[in-house]
Short mmCIF file of C-alpha atoms and ligand atoms in Angstrom, two decimals:
data_model
loop_
_atom_site.label_atom_id
_atom_site.label_comp_id
_atom_site.label_asym_id
_atom_site.label_seq_id
_atom_site.Cartn_x
_atom_site.Cartn_y
_atom_site.Cartn_z
CA MET D 1 114.93 81.12 67.36
CA SER D 2 117.81 79.68 69.37
CA GLU D 3 115.86 80.07 72.62
CA ARG D 4 112.92 78.24 71.04
CA LEU D 5 115.20 75.41 69.92
CA GLN D 6 116.67 75.23 73.40
CA ARG D 7 113.23 74.94 74.99
CA LEU D 8 112.33 72.17 72.54
CA ARG D 9 115.56 70.29 73.22
CA THR D 10 114.92 70.38 76.94
CA ARG D 11 111.45 68.99 76.32
CA LEU D 12 112.75 66.23 74.02
CA GLY D 13 115.22 65.24 76.72
CA GLU D 14 112.38 64.95 79.24
CA MET D 15 110.46 62.79 76.78
CA GLY D 16 113.41 60.50 76.12
CA LEU D 17 113.57 61.39 72.43
CA ASP D 18 116.80 61.89 70.47
CA ALA D 19 115.14 64.04 67.85
CA LEU D 20 111.86 65.45 66.58
CA LEU D 21 110.73 65.47 63.00
CA VAL D 22 108.59 68.58 62.57
CA SER D 23 106.14 68.86 59.68
CA THR D 24 103.27 71.03 61.00
CA PRO D 25 103.63 74.31 59.07
CA GLU D 26 103.17 76.63 62.08
CA ASN D 27 105.62 74.62 64.19
CA ARG D 28 108.13 74.59 61.35
CA ARG D 29 107.82 78.36 60.97
CA TRP D 30 107.94 79.06 64.70
CA LEU D 31 111.11 77.02 65.21
CA SER D 32 113.01 77.98 62.07
CA GLY D 33 111.55 81.15 60.55
CA PHE D 34 110.96 79.27 57.28
CA THR D 35 107.56 80.19 55.80
CA GLY D 36 107.51 77.80 52.81
CA SER D 37 104.64 75.37 52.42
CA ALA D 38 106.69 72.16 52.35
CA GLY D 39 109.60 70.80 54.33
CA TRP D 40 110.67 68.93 57.43
CA LEU D 41 112.74 70.00 60.38
CA LEU D 42 114.89 67.43 62.10
CA ILE D 43 115.96 68.72 65.49
CA THR D 44 118.43 66.73 67.53
CA SER D 45 120.23 67.67 70.73
CA THR D 46 123.01 69.29 68.73
CA GLU D 47 121.74 69.78 65.19
CA ALA D 48 118.96 71.64 63.41
CA LEU D 49 118.25 70.52 59.85
CA LEU D 50 115.67 71.77 57.39
CA ALA D 51 114.88 69.36 54.56
CA THR D 52 112.98 70.91 51.68
CA ASP D 53 112.69 70.61 47.91
CA PHE D 54 114.12 72.59 45.01
CA ARG D 55 111.37 75.26 45.11
CA TYR D 56 112.31 76.37 48.61
CA VAL D 57 116.03 75.74 49.07
CA GLU D 58 117.09 79.35 48.53
CA GLN D 59 114.25 80.79 50.61
CA ALA D 60 115.01 78.33 53.43
CA GLY D 61 118.64 79.42 53.49
CA GLN D 62 117.61 83.05 53.87
CA GLN D 63 114.81 82.59 56.39
CA ALA D 64 116.35 79.91 58.59
CA PRO D 65 120.01 80.82 59.11
CA ALA D 66 120.24 78.65 62.24
CA PHE D 67 119.38 75.53 60.22
CA ARG D 68 121.41 73.42 57.82
CA VAL D 69 119.29 73.22 54.67
CA VAL D 70 119.17 69.84 52.94
CA ARG D 71 117.67 69.55 49.48
CA ILE D 72 115.32 66.61 49.11
CA THR D 73 113.06 65.08 46.46
CA GLY D 74 109.65 63.46 46.67
CA SER D 75 110.77 60.11 48.08
CA TYR D 76 111.84 59.66 51.69
CA GLU D 77 115.34 58.27 51.16
CA TRP D 78 116.70 61.40 52.83
CA LEU D 79 115.27 60.37 56.18
CA PRO D 80 117.40 57.28 56.94
CA LYS D 81 120.37 59.13 55.47
CA LEU D 82 120.00 62.09 57.82
CA LEU D 83 119.24 59.87 60.77
CA GLN D 84 122.39 57.85 60.12
CA GLU D 85 124.44 61.02 59.75
CA THR D 86 123.18 62.43 63.03
CA GLY D 87 123.20 59.08 64.84
CA VAL D 88 119.74 59.50 66.40
CA ARG D 89 117.55 56.52 67.22
CA ARG D 90 114.36 57.50 68.99
CA VAL D 91 112.74 59.98 66.65
CA GLY D 92 109.43 61.68 67.39
CA PHE D 93 107.06 62.69 64.63
CA GLU D 94 103.93 64.87 64.78
CA ALA D 95 101.02 62.43 64.84
CA GLY D 96 98.50 65.26 64.52
CA HIS D 97 99.90 66.24 61.15
CA VAL D 98 101.60 63.26 59.48
CA THR D 99 99.05 61.30 57.45
CA VAL D 100 98.84 57.51 57.58
CA ALA D 101 100.17 57.39 54.00
CA THR D 102 103.17 59.56 54.87
CA TYR D 103 103.87 57.55 58.01
CA GLN D 104 103.82 54.33 56.01
CA ALA D 105 106.21 55.87 53.48
CA LEU D 106 108.59 56.95 56.27
CA VAL D 107 108.54 53.46 57.79
CA GLN D 108 109.16 51.90 54.37
CA ALA D 109 112.11 54.24 53.72
CA LEU D 110 113.69 53.20 57.03
CA LYS D 111 113.10 49.55 56.17
CA ASP D 112 114.58 49.91 52.69
CA ALA D 113 117.68 51.51 54.19
CA GLN D 114 117.81 48.77 56.85
CA ALA D 115 117.84 51.40 59.57
CA ARG D 116 116.65 48.89 62.16
CA GLU D 117 118.04 50.85 65.09
CA VAL D 118 115.68 53.78 64.41
CA SER D 119 112.24 53.88 65.97
CA LEU D 120 109.58 56.45 65.08
CA GLN D 121 107.54 57.64 68.05
CA ALA D 122 104.17 59.37 67.72
CA THR D 123 104.06 62.66 69.62
CA GLN D 124 101.30 65.18 70.04
CA GLY D 125 101.30 68.86 70.88
CA VAL D 126 105.00 69.08 71.80
CA VAL D 127 105.86 72.28 69.92
CA GLU D 128 102.26 73.53 70.29
CA ALA D 129 102.69 73.57 74.08
CA LEU D 130 105.83 75.71 73.71
CA ARG D 131 104.03 78.07 71.32
CA MET D 132 101.31 78.94 73.86
CA LYS D 133 103.39 81.56 75.60
CA LYS D 134 104.13 84.43 73.22
CA ASP D 135 107.31 86.49 73.31
CA PRO D 136 107.10 90.31 72.98
CA GLY D 137 107.78 90.18 69.24
CA GLU D 138 104.93 87.75 68.65
CA LEU D 139 102.60 89.77 70.85
CA ALA D 140 103.36 92.91 68.83
CA LEU D 141 102.42 91.12 65.59
CA ILE D 142 99.15 89.80 67.02
CA ALA D 143 98.36 93.27 68.39
CA GLN D 144 98.92 94.72 64.92
CA ALA D 145 96.62 92.09 63.36
CA VAL D 146 93.96 93.04 65.92
CA ARG D 147 94.46 96.74 65.24
CA ILE D 148 93.83 96.14 61.54
CA CYS D 149 90.56 94.40 62.49
CA ASP D 150 89.53 97.29 64.73
CA LEU D 151 90.12 99.90 62.04
CA ALA D 152 88.47 97.80 59.34
CA LEU D 153 85.26 97.22 61.30
CA GLN D 154 85.10 100.86 62.40
CA GLU D 155 85.35 101.81 58.75
CA VAL D 156 82.88 99.28 57.37
CA ALA D 157 80.20 98.92 60.07
CA PRO D 158 78.69 102.40 59.63
CA THR D 159 78.30 101.75 55.89
CA ILE D 160 76.15 98.60 56.28
CA ARG D 161 72.68 99.19 54.86
CA GLU D 162 69.45 97.28 55.13
CA GLY D 163 68.95 95.05 52.08
CA GLU D 164 72.58 94.46 51.24
CA THR D 165 73.82 90.91 51.38
CA GLU D 166 76.03 89.23 53.98
CA ARG D 167 78.48 88.47 51.19
CA ALA D 168 78.76 92.13 50.19
CA VAL D 169 79.54 93.16 53.76
CA ALA D 170 82.11 90.37 54.15
CA TRP D 171 83.87 91.50 50.99
CA ARG D 172 84.05 95.15 52.09
CA LEU D 173 85.50 94.08 55.41
CA GLU D 174 88.08 91.85 53.77
CA LYS D 175 89.05 94.60 51.34
CA ALA D 176 89.43 97.07 54.21
CA MET D 177 91.69 94.66 56.12
CA ARG D 178 93.91 94.18 53.07
CA GLU D 179 94.12 97.92 52.49
CA LEU D 180 95.05 98.44 56.13
CA GLY D 181 98.03 96.11 55.74
CA ALA D 182 96.73 92.60 56.37
CA GLU D 183 98.64 90.01 54.35
CA GLY D 184 95.50 87.90 54.22
CA LEU D 185 92.67 86.52 56.31
CA ALA D 186 93.23 84.50 59.46
CA PHE D 187 90.10 82.50 58.50
CA GLU D 188 86.99 82.82 56.33
CA THR D 189 85.01 85.88 57.38
CA ILE D 190 81.64 85.20 58.98
CA VAL D 191 78.81 87.65 58.37
CA ALA D 192 75.62 86.02 59.62
CA SER D 193 72.30 87.85 59.79
CA GLY D 194 68.94 86.95 61.27
CA PRO D 195 68.38 83.19 61.66
CA ASN D 196 71.76 82.56 59.99
CA SER D 197 73.45 83.99 63.08
CA ALA D 198 72.26 80.97 65.07
CA LEU D 199 74.93 79.01 63.15
CA PRO D 200 78.25 79.79 64.84
CA HIS D 201 80.23 79.16 61.63
CA HIS D 202 77.79 80.37 58.99
CA ARG D 203 79.28 81.28 55.60
CA PRO D 204 78.24 84.67 54.20
CA SER D 205 75.32 84.18 51.82
CA ASP D 206 73.22 86.26 49.45
CA ARG D 207 70.66 86.85 52.18
CA PRO D 208 69.77 90.55 52.46
CA ILE D 209 70.36 91.98 55.92
CA GLN D 210 67.23 93.29 57.67
CA ALA D 211 66.80 95.91 60.36
CA GLY D 212 66.19 94.73 63.91
CA GLU D 213 67.84 91.32 63.57
CA PRO D 214 71.16 90.15 64.96
CA ILE D 215 74.18 90.50 62.67
CA VAL D 216 77.22 88.51 63.80
CA ILE D 217 80.52 89.51 62.25
CA ASP D 218 83.43 87.22 63.13
CA PHE D 219 86.61 88.10 61.31
CA GLY D 220 90.37 88.22 61.54
CA ALA D 221 93.35 89.69 59.78
CA ARG D 222 96.65 87.91 59.37
CA TYR D 223 99.80 89.98 59.83
CA GLN D 224 103.30 88.53 59.29
CA GLY D 225 101.86 85.09 59.91
CA TYR D 226 99.99 86.01 63.10
CA CYS D 227 96.21 85.93 63.46
CA ALA D 228 93.53 88.05 65.07
CA ASP D 229 90.03 86.79 65.81
CA ILE D 230 87.27 89.23 66.76
CA THR D 231 83.47 89.02 66.83
CA ARG D 232 80.93 91.77 67.23
CA THR D 233 77.15 91.46 67.11
CA PHE D 234 74.80 94.34 66.44
CA CYS D 235 71.61 95.22 64.62
CA LEU D 236 70.53 97.93 62.24
CA GLY D 237 67.96 100.28 63.68
CA PRO D 238 66.46 99.99 67.16
CA ALA D 239 67.26 96.71 68.89
CA PRO D 240 64.20 94.59 69.76
CA GLU D 241 63.70 93.40 73.32
CA THR D 242 64.94 89.83 72.65
CA PHE D 243 68.13 91.12 71.11
CA ARG D 244 68.78 93.42 74.05
CA ARG D 245 68.12 90.69 76.59
CA VAL D 246 70.31 88.06 74.89
CA TYR D 247 73.03 90.59 74.14
CA ASP D 248 73.16 91.67 77.74
CA ILE D 249 73.62 88.10 79.00
CA VAL D 250 76.42 87.37 76.52
CA LEU D 251 78.14 90.65 77.33
CA THR D 252 77.90 89.99 81.06
CA ALA D 253 79.37 86.50 80.51
CA GLN D 254 82.22 87.94 78.48
CA LEU D 255 83.00 90.83 80.84
CA THR D 256 82.85 88.52 83.86
CA ALA D 257 85.34 86.16 82.21
CA LEU D 258 87.65 89.02 81.23
CA ALA D 259 87.59 90.40 84.77
CA THR D 260 88.03 87.06 86.54
CA ILE D 261 90.45 84.95 84.48
CA GLN D 262 93.85 84.86 86.16
CA GLU D 263 97.28 83.42 85.59
CA GLY D 264 97.51 79.80 86.69
CA MET D 265 93.77 79.17 86.29
CA LYS D 266 92.88 76.00 84.40
CA ALA D 267 91.50 76.77 80.94
CA GLY D 268 88.39 74.73 81.76
CA ASP D 269 87.73 76.91 84.81
CA ALA D 270 87.94 80.02 82.63
CA ASP D 271 85.24 78.51 80.42
CA ARG D 272 83.19 77.75 83.53
CA ILE D 273 83.10 81.42 84.59
CA ALA D 274 81.35 82.57 81.43
CA ARG D 275 79.25 79.43 81.06
CA LYS D 276 77.80 79.87 84.53
CA VAL D 277 76.45 83.34 83.64
CA ILE D 278 74.75 81.91 80.56
CA GLU D 279 73.41 78.88 82.44
CA ASP D 280 72.06 81.03 85.25
CA ALA D 281 70.16 83.05 82.66
CA GLY D 282 68.51 79.84 81.40
CA TYR D 283 70.47 79.37 78.16
CA THR D 284 72.53 76.27 79.04
CA GLU D 285 71.64 74.52 75.78
CA ASN D 286 72.33 77.59 73.66
CA PHE D 287 76.09 77.91 74.27
CA GLY D 288 77.39 74.79 72.55
CA HIS D 289 81.02 75.71 71.92
CA SER D 290 84.07 76.43 74.05
CA LEU D 291 84.69 79.85 75.58
CA GLY D 292 87.81 80.32 73.51
CA HIS D 293 91.06 79.09 72.06
CA GLY D 294 94.71 80.01 71.90
CA ILE D 295 95.70 82.07 68.88
CA GLY D 296 99.01 82.90 67.22
CA LEU D 297 100.46 81.54 64.00
CA ALA D 298 97.34 79.37 63.85
CA VAL D 299 93.89 80.82 64.43
CA HIS D 300 93.00 77.88 66.65
CA GLU D 301 95.88 76.62 68.78
CA ALA D 302 96.57 75.54 72.34
CA PRO D 303 95.17 76.05 74.90
CA ARG D 304 91.53 75.12 74.43
CA LEU D 305 89.34 77.10 76.85
CA GLY D 306 86.56 74.55 77.06
CA PRO D 307 84.90 72.28 79.62
CA GLY D 308 87.39 69.88 81.17
CA SER D 309 90.53 71.55 79.82
CA GLU D 310 93.25 71.14 82.47
CA THR D 311 95.86 73.35 80.81
CA PRO D 312 96.91 76.17 83.14
CA LEU D 313 96.75 79.63 81.59
CA GLU D 314 100.23 81.09 81.71
CA GLU D 315 101.57 84.61 81.56
CA GLY D 316 102.04 85.61 77.92
CA THR D 317 99.37 83.27 76.56
CA VAL D 318 97.18 84.84 73.88
CA PHE D 319 93.65 83.49 73.49
CA THR D 320 90.09 84.42 72.65
CA VAL D 321 87.14 84.95 74.98
CA GLU D 322 83.98 84.39 72.95
CA PRO D 323 80.80 83.35 74.69
CA GLY D 324 77.63 83.15 72.61
CA ILE D 325 73.95 82.29 72.72
CA TYR D 326 72.35 80.70 69.66
CA ILE D 327 68.60 80.33 69.24
CA SER D 328 67.48 78.28 66.27
CA GLY D 329 65.12 80.24 64.01
CA TRP D 330 65.86 83.56 65.69
CA GLY D 331 69.62 84.03 65.55
CA GLY D 332 72.60 84.41 67.80
CA VAL D 333 74.86 86.76 69.69
CA ARG D 334 78.58 86.24 70.11
CA ILE D 335 81.15 88.69 71.45
CA GLU D 336 84.80 87.79 71.01
CA ASP D 337 88.01 89.53 71.98
CA THR D 338 91.57 88.41 71.38
CA VAL D 339 93.33 88.86 74.73
CA VAL D 340 96.69 88.36 76.41
CA LEU D 341 97.40 87.22 79.95
CA GLU D 342 99.66 89.93 81.31
CA LYS D 343 100.79 90.60 84.88
CA GLY D 344 98.47 87.81 85.92
CA ARG D 345 95.31 89.30 84.40
CA VAL D 346 93.55 89.53 81.06
CA ARG D 347 94.23 92.45 78.76
CA SER D 348 92.03 92.79 75.70
CA LEU D 349 93.94 93.61 72.53
CA THR D 350 90.90 94.99 70.72
CA SER D 351 89.47 98.41 71.43
CA LEU D 352 86.24 97.87 69.50
CA PRO D 353 83.27 98.90 71.66
CA LYS D 354 80.82 96.24 72.74
CA ARG D 355 78.15 97.87 74.84
CA GLU D 356 74.71 97.60 73.33
CA ASP D 357 74.73 99.11 69.85
CA PRO D 358 78.52 98.70 69.83
CA LEU D 359 79.05 100.49 66.56
CA GLY D 360 76.51 103.28 66.88
CA LEU D 361 74.16 101.86 64.28
CA GLY D 362 70.92 102.12 66.27
CA SER D 363 68.69 105.02 65.40
ZN1 ZN J 401 86.07 84.24 65.82
ZN1 ZN J 402 87.59 82.40 67.84
#
């Protein structure tokens, strides 16, 4: 944690800030180790404070030994008090997380305390940028979350039968992940069959799964806070010609991206590699989302691998590569791996097969 704090302090110095008020749960956890659902970090050039309420004081003390824990109540009187104690003036806050109501309450608390010398500065993505590059400990946790996904799908996929509902399959998969050691889900499981699979974020329904139609399963385990995000598409029984053709294009797009993405490449250029394969095949309008996203404590985090993204992909960044083609009325195909940039190249963390009939369900 001390190295993380040091990196943040360097960044705050570059930004001309005396301190940062951290409220985003993943940032709070990443910097302090504290996993509670409420609390603020105040990080100055010399101090690290964790302000939380009665419910979490003891837990905070145990989980965040590098921080001085301050017990607070619902009002924001603690803020001017701590700022006066630490003598900081230019204080950043996380504009992507603090609501307008909370911001107004913070401003009012400063006013009430006549802390005129303090100015609150909106910041965005400061800690998120530091979180992009994973350390070996974080990578091991993500790899374990992915491994749970691999085992769970290998266990559940062969049991899927024609006529059972998307919801039933989703539940079996979730149960398997929990039994394999997941502490929870990284996000709501997607099981989308037939025309439903044309909706990238379809919620599992009571629709019975049919043979010969695409079934998209997009799922992720959470392990010690860290997320996995994997998608596989397959069909029960022999795959019809359309399925095979669309699947092949998506797979080529994904494999091309995995083989070509390199350290230092802009995230938007990574997206371009896969998108070009899909465009060249005539499906430009059918790939309406980004190629991927960073993943870690949050399932969607920096960098965004989408058109126009200028963020360079750095060694140690973990992200997804998930091209798809969606055809309204027919369905969709998406193939997604969680990967790490290692020794300059992409290494996939999942070992789930993805050639046609990836799970051996065809007859
Ligand atoms: Zn996904
Ligand atoms: Zn994803």
